[in-house]
Amino acid sequence: ILSSQHPPNSLNTLIEILPHFAQAEWLAVRSRLKREYLLQYNDPSCHGVMEDPALTRWTYARSANIYPNFRPTPKSSSLLGALFGIGPVLFWYYVFKTDRDRKEKLIREGKLD
Amino acid sequence: MLKFIIPTIMLMPLTWLSKNNFIWVNTTIHSLLISFTSLLLLNQFNDNSLNYSLTFFSDSLSAPLLMLTMWLLPLTLMASQSHLTKEPLTRKKLYITMLITLQTLLIMTFTATELIMFYITFESTLIPTLIIITRWGNQPERLNAGLYFLFYTLMGSLPLLVALTYLQNTLGSLNFLLLQYWAQPLPISWSNTLMWLAYMMAFLVKMPLYGLHLWLPKAHVEAPIAGSMVLAAVLLKLGGYGMLRITSILSPMTEHMAHPFLVLSLWGMIMTSSICLRQTDLKSLIAYSSVSHMALVITAALIQTPWSYMGATALMIAHGLTSSMLFCLANSNYERTHSRTMILARGLQIFLPLMTTWWLLACLANLALPPTINLIGELLVITSTFSWSNLTIILMAMNILITALYSLYMLITTQRGKHSHHINNLTPSFTREHTLMALHIIPLLLLSLNPKIILGFLY
């Protein structure tokens, strides 16, 4: 269904516009992919690895093409960043500083080691 | 020292003038012979340094690193043979020339007496590595990787030049052997803080420290196999070597200045280990594991106790061999499937059982299994940080656990389980690959029998 919240792009146009034809379209795509895969799988002269384009897209999206596939939200970026990036560093800094100062004081006064 | 440098430089005419089908044989055998030379002459202990001349010296800290560097050149040449078969002859020779140039510069860096010469060769090692990464890497992301690598390291080390020039002006000489006895204790002031930062930033970026580590996954992943091996095994250790050397002249200030960097490396150790658990790219996993191990070395170098220095040097050698071996194993997968995704080549134990042995040994070494030198290094670092502050044991224990988790995860994903059903046409392992793995793991296992040669100058 075309609406202002889902601007059409090539990925979801078909499925959005033609709901009751979408399943047939998708089935056609899937069976074409499976046919190509089975042809390569059973071909005795097939030399090399059979490439899965979906896997290639997935690894590329995970490693090199992150920004178009990722939208930083306050929860995902600010909260997680503070919780795992800044918070622990400050926390452990104060923990180690106080512990170390206490130890230095004890060493200076001769009560330890 | 010329007995190492001149033969290594002469490897270059050897590559350019050899017959076409003999370049690999000639260079590999000759570089192996040169590395045997280093093995025979450099074993030394205690605090003595072997002074070859006014410009070169080797110490019980630099000798193991030098041996590692020279051992690695034949290994990199062996590993690169396969992916360079399709290149024209001139480009093959150029690649080998880059590796040889890098080797010469690394030998000069590890044995330099004068700190400016150390700095110059330290910076010059960036150039052949940059050329190897950006010219012979496999993906278009290699350009970005080369940029990050060059500029992170360069920006970190330019203040070091300023600081070294200042030291030369005040003390008169930068001969390291004299500096150890001449250096005055640094009082605490703002300018001395900046000077401390100037000295250490170069090595912290090179190690890398957790906040400045962005260049490492990119550079390691995009580099070809020889580039990855040399980067992981030797270039990171340049940072560690520099830190262990330079902290001796920075003495009392380090205790105050080191806290932020200690915390960053302790927490970064856990963060990067955890990221390893989430990786789908095999080389990226090994790169992050390098960051984690090097964070241990940074921690040890900043604490400055005798045990921690011994742990740092042992860890550097152990990690050099282990990480280089893991990259070779990942490359053997890459050459077969042309993809770095882990799940693409899984369950390989059925197809390549002998390679599984090498995978097992490498992963067990990576998780610091006793009695390997990895364990000795980690144990010394953990006990010395515990004596520094009792609470570090929490972070260290978490790190050991997560390291074991991701090492075993890597092993089980690539070797065990049901194989993916479309890899029924893997080429069997070459003898060259088995030789490569054996030559990595045999020094590691032999060193477990006599670890005192890698324990550095405070043993």
XYZ file of C-alpha atoms in Angstrom:
572
model
C 0.000 0.000 0.000
C 1.555 3.251 -1.047
C 1.643 5.710 1.810
C 3.788 8.582 2.961
C 5.328 6.494 5.729
C 6.764 3.936 3.352
C 8.334 5.754 0.409
C 8.596 3.351 -2.493
C 11.966 1.887 -3.249
C 12.943 -0.996 -5.423
C 13.004 -3.470 -2.567
C 9.489 -3.247 -1.310
C 7.593 -1.741 -4.254
C 6.251 -4.980 -5.651
C 5.165 -6.419 -2.370
C 3.609 -3.185 -1.193
C 1.678 -2.414 -4.343
C 0.379 -5.857 -5.290
C -0.390 -7.739 -2.103
C -2.201 -10.662 -3.610
C 0.288 -11.033 -6.426
C 3.254 -10.654 -4.035
C 3.296 -14.266 -3.006
C 3.383 -15.443 -6.599
C 6.193 -13.022 -7.430
C 8.209 -14.051 -4.423
C 7.621 -17.716 -5.159
C 8.894 -17.152 -8.701
C 12.046 -15.465 -7.408
C 12.661 -18.184 -4.836
C 12.194 -21.021 -7.285
C 14.507 -19.323 -9.786
C 17.198 -19.029 -7.143
C 16.703 -22.622 -6.063
C 16.866 -23.846 -9.662
C 20.142 -22.012 -10.224
C 21.520 -23.427 -6.997
C 20.507 -27.003 -7.797
C 21.929 -26.712 -11.309
C 25.283 -25.714 -9.883
C 25.104 -28.227 -7.057
C 24.521 -31.210 -9.338
C 26.869 -30.085 -12.091
C 29.935 -32.350 -12.096
C 32.059 -29.840 -13.976
C 31.258 -26.995 -11.648
C 34.565 -25.628 -10.489
C 34.703 -23.294 -7.541
C 32.390 -22.177 -4.812
C 28.725 -21.578 -5.523
C 28.083 -18.007 -4.621
C 25.093 -17.032 -2.536
C 24.263 -13.385 -3.288
C 22.203 -13.041 -0.134
C 25.152 -14.090 1.997
C 27.418 -11.655 0.177
C 24.959 -8.826 0.788
C 24.629 -9.797 4.449
C 28.367 -9.871 5.147
C 28.854 -6.636 3.234
C 26.077 -5.004 5.251
C 27.631 -6.205 8.483
C 31.160 -5.098 7.798
C 31.598 -2.430 5.164
C 28.221 -0.958 4.342
C 26.981 -0.291 7.840
C 25.678 3.256 7.628
C 22.817 2.806 5.127
C 21.633 -0.236 7.050
C 21.859 1.198 10.507
C 20.007 4.066 12.082
C 21.422 5.291 15.382
C 18.668 5.682 17.932
C 19.088 7.212 21.373
C 18.702 3.753 22.864
C 21.111 1.974 20.561
C 23.811 4.599 20.447
C 23.630 6.960 23.394
C 22.494 4.499 26.037
C 24.690 1.638 24.922
C 27.613 3.942 24.320
C 27.352 5.420 27.787
C 26.724 2.052 29.419
C 29.572 0.173 27.827
C 31.936 2.799 26.584
C 32.094 5.767 28.919
C 30.566 4.551 32.156
C 32.834 1.593 32.862
C 35.954 3.563 31.957
C 35.085 6.295 34.477
C 33.946 3.736 37.033
C 37.084 1.629 36.875
C 39.240 4.770 36.798
C 37.863 5.874 40.153
C 38.028 2.351 41.571
C 41.660 1.877 40.647
C 42.646 5.382 41.595
C 41.240 5.078 45.108
C 42.610 1.592 45.565
C 46.031 2.597 44.339
C 46.115 5.767 46.460
C 45.175 3.728 49.501
C 47.984 1.276 48.758
C 50.520 4.041 48.145
C 49.584 5.618 51.447
C 50.017 2.316 53.258
C 53.375 1.731 51.575
C 54.569 5.205 52.495
C 53.568 4.663 56.094
C 55.334 1.320 56.054
C 52.311 -0.779 56.953
C 52.340 -2.907 53.760
C 55.233 -4.777 52.144
C 74.713 -6.399 12.750
C 75.850 -5.862 9.195
C 75.899 -9.630 8.929
C 72.103 -9.493 9.069
C 71.428 -6.254 7.210
C 73.663 -6.787 4.196
C 72.379 -10.293 3.385
C 68.813 -9.025 3.797
C 69.431 -6.103 1.437
C 71.124 -8.503 -0.964
C 67.913 -10.528 -1.097
C 66.608 -7.755 -3.346
C 69.069 -8.331 -6.220
C 68.395 -12.020 -5.640
C 64.711 -11.592 -6.459
C 65.273 -9.352 -9.448
C 68.005 -11.439 -11.009
C 66.694 -14.960 -10.353
C 65.219 -17.083 -13.085
C 61.448 -16.954 -13.310
C 60.609 -20.247 -11.684
C 63.252 -19.884 -9.026
C 62.332 -16.588 -7.342
C 60.225 -18.174 -4.617
C 62.684 -20.976 -3.927
C 65.681 -18.658 -3.828
C 64.172 -16.002 -1.614
C 62.569 -18.441 0.815
C 65.682 -20.542 1.281
C 68.012 -17.589 1.604
C 65.800 -15.754 4.073
C 65.534 -18.982 6.083
C 69.329 -19.195 6.184
C 69.563 -15.593 7.334
C 67.069 -16.307 10.110
C 69.164 -19.265 11.242
C 72.072 -16.861 11.566
C 70.054 -14.806 13.992
C 69.097 -17.863 16.005
C 72.665 -18.906 16.558
C 74.067 -15.600 17.651
C 71.512 -13.801 19.695
C 70.774 -15.888 22.748
C 71.698 -13.883 25.750
C 70.304 -13.279 29.180
C 70.470 -10.815 32.043
C 70.901 -7.140 31.729
C 73.884 -7.237 29.419
C 73.618 -5.812 25.977
C 75.597 -7.011 23.023
C 77.004 -3.896 21.396
C 77.853 -4.499 17.782
C 78.922 -0.932 17.126
C 78.004 2.591 18.085
C 74.811 2.357 16.077
C 73.511 -1.132 16.782
C 73.061 -3.139 19.912
C 70.943 -6.065 20.900
C 69.555 -6.722 24.320
C 67.686 -9.627 25.814
C 64.558 -7.629 25.009
C 65.306 -6.927 21.371
C 66.962 -10.274 20.602
C 63.785 -12.411 20.748
C 61.880 -9.792 18.743
C 64.660 -9.724 16.181
C 64.589 -13.487 15.935
C 60.823 -13.361 15.476
C 61.143 -10.782 12.691
C 63.771 -12.735 10.841
C 61.926 -16.015 11.258
C 58.819 -14.463 9.794
C 60.220 -13.419 6.409
C 60.507 -16.955 4.952
C 57.081 -17.698 6.390
C 55.505 -14.672 4.697
C 57.151 -15.611 1.420
C 55.774 -19.142 1.690
C 52.323 -17.879 2.495
C 52.188 -15.434 -0.425
C 53.064 -17.901 -3.151
C 49.527 -18.940 -3.886
C 47.765 -15.621 -4.241
C 50.512 -14.175 -6.429
C 50.504 -16.907 -9.087
C 48.333 -14.903 -11.448
C 50.345 -11.722 -11.188
C 52.857 -10.695 -13.851
C 56.473 -11.372 -13.003
C 57.495 -7.793 -12.276
C 54.718 -7.378 -9.744
C 55.684 -10.576 -7.970
C 59.223 -9.305 -7.668
C 57.962 -5.940 -6.464
C 55.901 -7.617 -3.739
C 58.896 -9.603 -2.549
C 61.010 -6.435 -2.652
C 58.469 -4.682 -0.423
C 58.661 -7.520 2.081
C 62.446 -7.451 2.041
C 62.550 -3.659 2.505
C 60.173 -3.998 5.421
C 62.403 -6.683 6.897
C 65.544 -4.554 6.634
C 63.842 -1.603 8.274
C 62.470 -3.795 11.053
C 65.906 -5.260 11.776
C 67.301 -1.746 12.028
C 64.448 -0.639 14.265
C 64.852 -3.400 16.783
C 68.600 -2.960 17.048
C 68.920 0.815 16.888
C 70.941 2.445 19.608
C 70.289 6.059 18.768
C 66.656 6.904 19.381
C 66.354 9.130 16.319
C 67.439 6.223 14.131
C 64.844 4.112 15.922
C 62.253 6.772 15.107
C 63.232 7.053 11.449
C 63.148 3.329 10.814
C 59.971 3.034 12.939
C 58.244 5.468 10.616
C 59.771 4.015 7.473
C 58.236 0.625 8.176
C 54.883 2.260 7.474
C 55.674 2.784 3.802
C 56.229 -0.783 2.567
C 53.300 -1.933 4.697
C 51.070 0.745 3.191
C 52.114 -0.275 -0.304
C 51.436 -3.936 0.439
C 47.994 -3.212 1.903
C 46.730 -0.774 -0.700
C 48.208 -2.398 -3.784
C 47.759 -6.100 -3.127
C 44.736 -6.245 -0.846
C 41.640 -7.927 -2.148
C 38.690 -5.660 -1.519
C 38.061 -2.009 -2.424
C 37.974 -1.236 1.295
C 41.748 -1.582 1.301
C 42.166 2.063 0.340
C 40.273 3.173 3.426
C 42.264 0.683 5.464
C 45.574 2.039 4.204
C 44.482 5.596 4.981
C 43.438 4.765 8.533
C 46.630 2.772 9.123
C 48.962 5.450 7.807
C 47.381 8.470 9.408
C 46.578 7.003 12.823
C 50.152 5.821 13.233
C 51.667 8.966 11.757
C 49.618 11.355 13.884
C 50.468 9.375 16.969
C 54.163 9.401 16.356
C 54.819 12.972 15.220
C 54.885 14.273 18.817
C 57.500 11.619 19.519
C 59.854 13.339 17.076
C 59.418 16.638 18.921
C 60.001 14.985 22.285
C 63.108 13.155 21.086
C 64.559 16.348 19.616
C 63.956 18.117 22.917
C 65.695 15.302 24.775
C 68.637 15.494 22.413
C 68.930 19.214 23.058
C 68.829 18.885 26.829
C 70.862 15.742 27.359
C 73.218 15.950 24.396
C 72.865 12.436 23.129
C 70.113 9.974 22.442
C 72.252 6.878 22.663
C 69.926 4.557 24.484
C 72.646 2.808 26.457
C 73.745 6.101 27.930
C 70.226 7.438 28.408
C 69.418 4.752 30.912
C 72.009 6.175 33.269
C 71.709 9.871 32.444
C 67.995 10.432 32.631
C 66.826 12.580 35.496
C 63.601 11.805 37.330
C 60.768 13.811 35.831
C 58.991 16.131 38.247
C 55.255 16.466 37.836
C 54.244 19.518 35.856
C 51.957 20.335 32.953
C 54.782 20.453 30.421
C 56.141 17.148 31.634
C 52.655 15.696 31.325
C 52.577 16.779 27.691
C 56.036 15.363 27.158
C 54.998 12.038 28.682
C 52.017 11.969 26.348
C 54.227 12.839 23.384
C 56.536 9.933 24.129
C 53.839 7.391 24.738
C 51.197 8.253 22.138
C 53.240 6.843 19.283
C 53.490 3.460 20.916
C 49.985 3.454 22.295
C 48.543 4.008 18.814
C 50.800 1.301 17.430
C 49.950 -1.308 20.067
C 46.962 -0.385 19.778
C 45.277 1.042 22.822
C 41.529 0.419 22.954
C 40.302 3.917 22.040
C 42.779 4.285 19.177
C 42.442 0.829 17.707
C 40.203 1.569 14.747
C 42.993 1.193 12.227
C 43.789 -2.351 13.233
C 40.715 -4.334 12.161
C 40.656 -2.476 8.864
C 44.356 -2.918 8.113
C 44.548 -6.550 9.196
C 41.440 -7.585 7.317
C 42.200 -5.825 4.060
C 45.873 -6.706 3.888
C 47.041 -9.701 1.886
C 48.332 -12.622 3.909
C 51.956 -11.498 4.148
C 50.823 -8.023 5.160
C 48.536 -9.417 7.849
C 51.256 -11.692 9.171
C 53.865 -8.989 9.394
C 51.403 -6.480 10.832
C 50.125 -8.775 13.540
C 53.360 -10.455 14.434
C 55.922 -7.696 14.278
C 54.562 -4.214 13.731
C 52.376 -4.298 16.816
C 55.395 -5.409 18.819
C 57.253 -2.295 17.690
C 54.867 -0.385 19.883
C 55.426 -2.729 22.790
C 59.189 -2.621 22.372
C 59.146 1.165 22.248
C 57.013 1.370 25.375
C 59.226 -0.988 27.330
C 62.291 1.016 26.327
C 60.966 4.508 26.815
C 59.351 3.963 30.212
C 62.796 3.501 31.714
C 63.611 7.167 31.122
C 60.204 8.483 32.093
C 60.242 7.014 35.534
C 58.355 8.512 38.346
C 55.809 10.259 36.224
C 54.373 7.106 34.785
C 52.677 6.148 37.998
C 50.470 9.226 37.867
C 49.989 9.479 34.115
C 49.326 5.842 33.450
C 45.942 5.507 35.162
C 43.691 6.536 32.270
C 45.571 4.350 29.810
C 45.629 1.429 32.224
C 41.871 1.621 32.638
C 41.356 2.005 28.898
C 43.434 -1.057 28.158
C 41.917 -3.140 30.967
C 38.366 -2.357 29.892
C 39.288 -2.457 26.216
C 40.649 -5.945 26.689
C 37.188 -7.147 27.690
C 35.363 -5.087 25.060
C 37.444 -6.352 22.158
C 37.259 -9.938 23.381
C 33.472 -9.619 23.525
C 33.359 -8.193 20.015
C 35.203 -11.319 18.869
C 32.241 -13.396 19.957
C 29.988 -11.466 17.579
C 32.168 -11.545 14.493
C 31.201 -13.249 11.273
C 34.420 -12.386 9.465
C 37.253 -14.691 10.401
C 40.115 -12.268 9.835
C 38.256 -9.594 11.761
C 37.948 -11.966 14.710
C 41.678 -12.608 14.734
C 42.369 -8.865 14.410
C 40.237 -8.033 17.455
C 41.877 -10.852 19.376
C 45.207 -9.161 18.598
C 43.917 -5.924 20.140
C 42.866 -7.833 23.240
C 46.238 -9.518 23.712
C 48.113 -6.314 23.098
C 45.987 -4.567 25.717
C 47.500 -7.007 28.198
C 50.960 -5.970 27.042
C 50.092 -2.273 27.466
C 48.848 -2.958 30.981
C 52.052 -4.794 31.820
C 54.273 -2.110 30.338
C 52.533 0.691 32.245
C 52.785 -1.039 35.619
C 56.557 -1.288 35.397
C 57.237 -4.183 37.753
C 59.868 -6.859 36.918
C 57.288 -9.621 36.560
C 55.087 -7.533 34.315
C 58.001 -6.727 31.989
C 58.788 -10.424 31.736
C 55.138 -11.148 31.018
C 54.993 -8.405 28.402
C 57.985 -9.714 26.442
C 56.803 -13.323 26.664
C 53.327 -12.299 25.515
C 54.732 -10.339 22.589
C 56.693 -13.288 21.233
C 53.904 -15.771 21.911
C 51.252 -13.596 20.352
C 53.443 -12.917 17.332
C 53.699 -16.588 16.502
C 50.102 -17.479 17.407
C 48.444 -14.595 15.613
C 50.530 -15.062 12.496
C 49.592 -18.747 12.462
C 45.900 -17.923 12.829
C 46.106 -15.517 9.899
C 47.776 -18.215 7.792
C 44.994 -20.636 8.689
C 42.338 -18.044 7.834
C 44.128 -17.427 4.542
C 44.066 -21.138 3.717
C 40.286 -20.935 4.098
C 40.134 -17.750 2.050
C 42.088 -19.250 -0.827
C 39.542 -22.027 -1.075
C 36.268 -20.188 -0.678
C 37.348 -16.635 -1.625
C 35.335 -15.318 1.267
C 36.248 -14.448 4.804
C 32.882 -15.430 6.235
C 33.296 -18.060 8.902
C 30.071 -19.935 8.326
C 30.837 -20.405 4.662
C 33.604 -22.887 5.382
C 32.504 -24.807 8.421
C 32.858 -28.414 9.448
C 36.186 -28.684 7.700
C 37.483 -31.473 9.894
C 35.927 -34.020 7.574
C 37.642 -32.614 4.500
C 41.015 -31.427 5.760
C 41.862 -33.367 8.928
C 45.533 -32.449 9.144
C 44.718 -28.776 8.855
C 42.384 -29.353 11.822
C 45.433 -30.270 13.894
C 46.989 -26.916 13.137
C 43.705 -25.130 13.830
C 43.472 -26.930 17.165
C 47.023 -26.069 18.177
C 46.633 -22.439 17.141
C 43.338 -21.971 18.972
C 44.654 -23.684 22.086
C 47.725 -21.477 22.027
C 45.511 -18.436 21.579
C 43.521 -19.210 24.694
C 46.760 -19.505 26.674
C 46.730 -23.201 27.397
C 49.478 -24.412 29.718
C 52.384 -24.976 29.150
C 52.664 -22.646 26.169
C 54.463 -19.352 26.476
C 51.134 -17.588 26.002
C 50.186 -18.844 29.424
C 53.487 -17.804 30.953
C 53.062 -14.300 29.620
C 49.469 -13.978 30.732
C 50.112 -15.475 34.135
C 52.979 -13.102 34.852
C 50.893 -10.128 33.747
C 47.881 -11.214 35.789
C 49.862 -11.751 38.970
C 51.678 -8.466 38.619
C 48.468 -6.519 38.013
C 46.955 -8.262 41.023
C 49.776 -7.011 43.168
C 49.311 -3.542 41.648
C 45.670 -3.485 42.600
C 43.652 -6.421 43.867
C 40.530 -5.546 41.873
C 42.115 -6.043 38.468
C 41.661 -9.763 38.960
C 37.962 -9.350 38.141
C 38.684 -7.864 34.724
C 41.538 -10.239 33.995
C 39.457 -13.287 34.881
C 36.608 -12.094 32.663
C 39.088 -11.630 29.848
C 40.527 -15.132 30.195
C 37.028 -16.542 30.111
C 35.958 -14.594 27.032
C 39.253 -15.363 25.248
C 38.666 -19.057 25.801
C 35.092 -18.644 24.571
C 35.945 -16.982 21.289
C 38.970 -19.159 20.558
C 36.888 -22.278 20.979
C 34.034 -20.668 19.042
C 36.418 -20.059 16.149
C 37.687 -23.641 16.308
C 34.261 -25.238 16.519
C 32.711 -23.113 13.792
C 35.425 -23.749 11.269
C 36.167 -27.364 12.096
C 33.319 -29.125 13.815
C 29.685 -29.640 13.080
C 27.920 -30.314 9.830
C 29.792 -29.039 6.838
C 28.101 -26.593 4.507
C 26.880 -28.676 1.638
C 28.242 -26.650 -1.212
C 31.937 -26.966 -0.415
C 32.378 -30.394 -1.930
C 35.129 -29.158 -4.214
C 37.774 -27.915 -1.809
C 41.325 -28.402 -2.999
C 43.294 -30.530 -0.550
C 45.920 -28.861 1.612
C 49.256 -28.199 0.035
C 52.495 -29.363 1.625
C 53.552 -25.739 1.572
C 50.627 -24.864 3.848
C 51.453 -27.653 6.265
C 55.089 -26.561 6.335
C 53.964 -23.028 7.044
C 51.840 -24.048 10.021
C 54.506 -26.389 11.333
C 57.133 -23.675 11.147
C 54.862 -21.419 13.193
C 53.945 -23.884 15.901
C 57.283 -25.644 16.365
C 59.096 -22.550 17.723
C 56.097 -21.907 19.962
C 56.216 -25.404 21.415
C 60.007 -25.416 21.702
C 59.917 -22.141 23.584
C 57.594 -23.747 26.120
C 60.525 -25.955 27.049
C 62.897 -23.047 27.636
C 60.974 -19.828 28.115
C 63.736 -17.936 29.838
C 65.139 -16.695 26.540
C 62.005 -14.689 25.861
C 61.519 -13.298 29.335
C 63.377 -10.108 28.618
C 65.922 -8.109 30.467
C 64.519 -8.287 33.978
C 64.674 -12.077 34.286
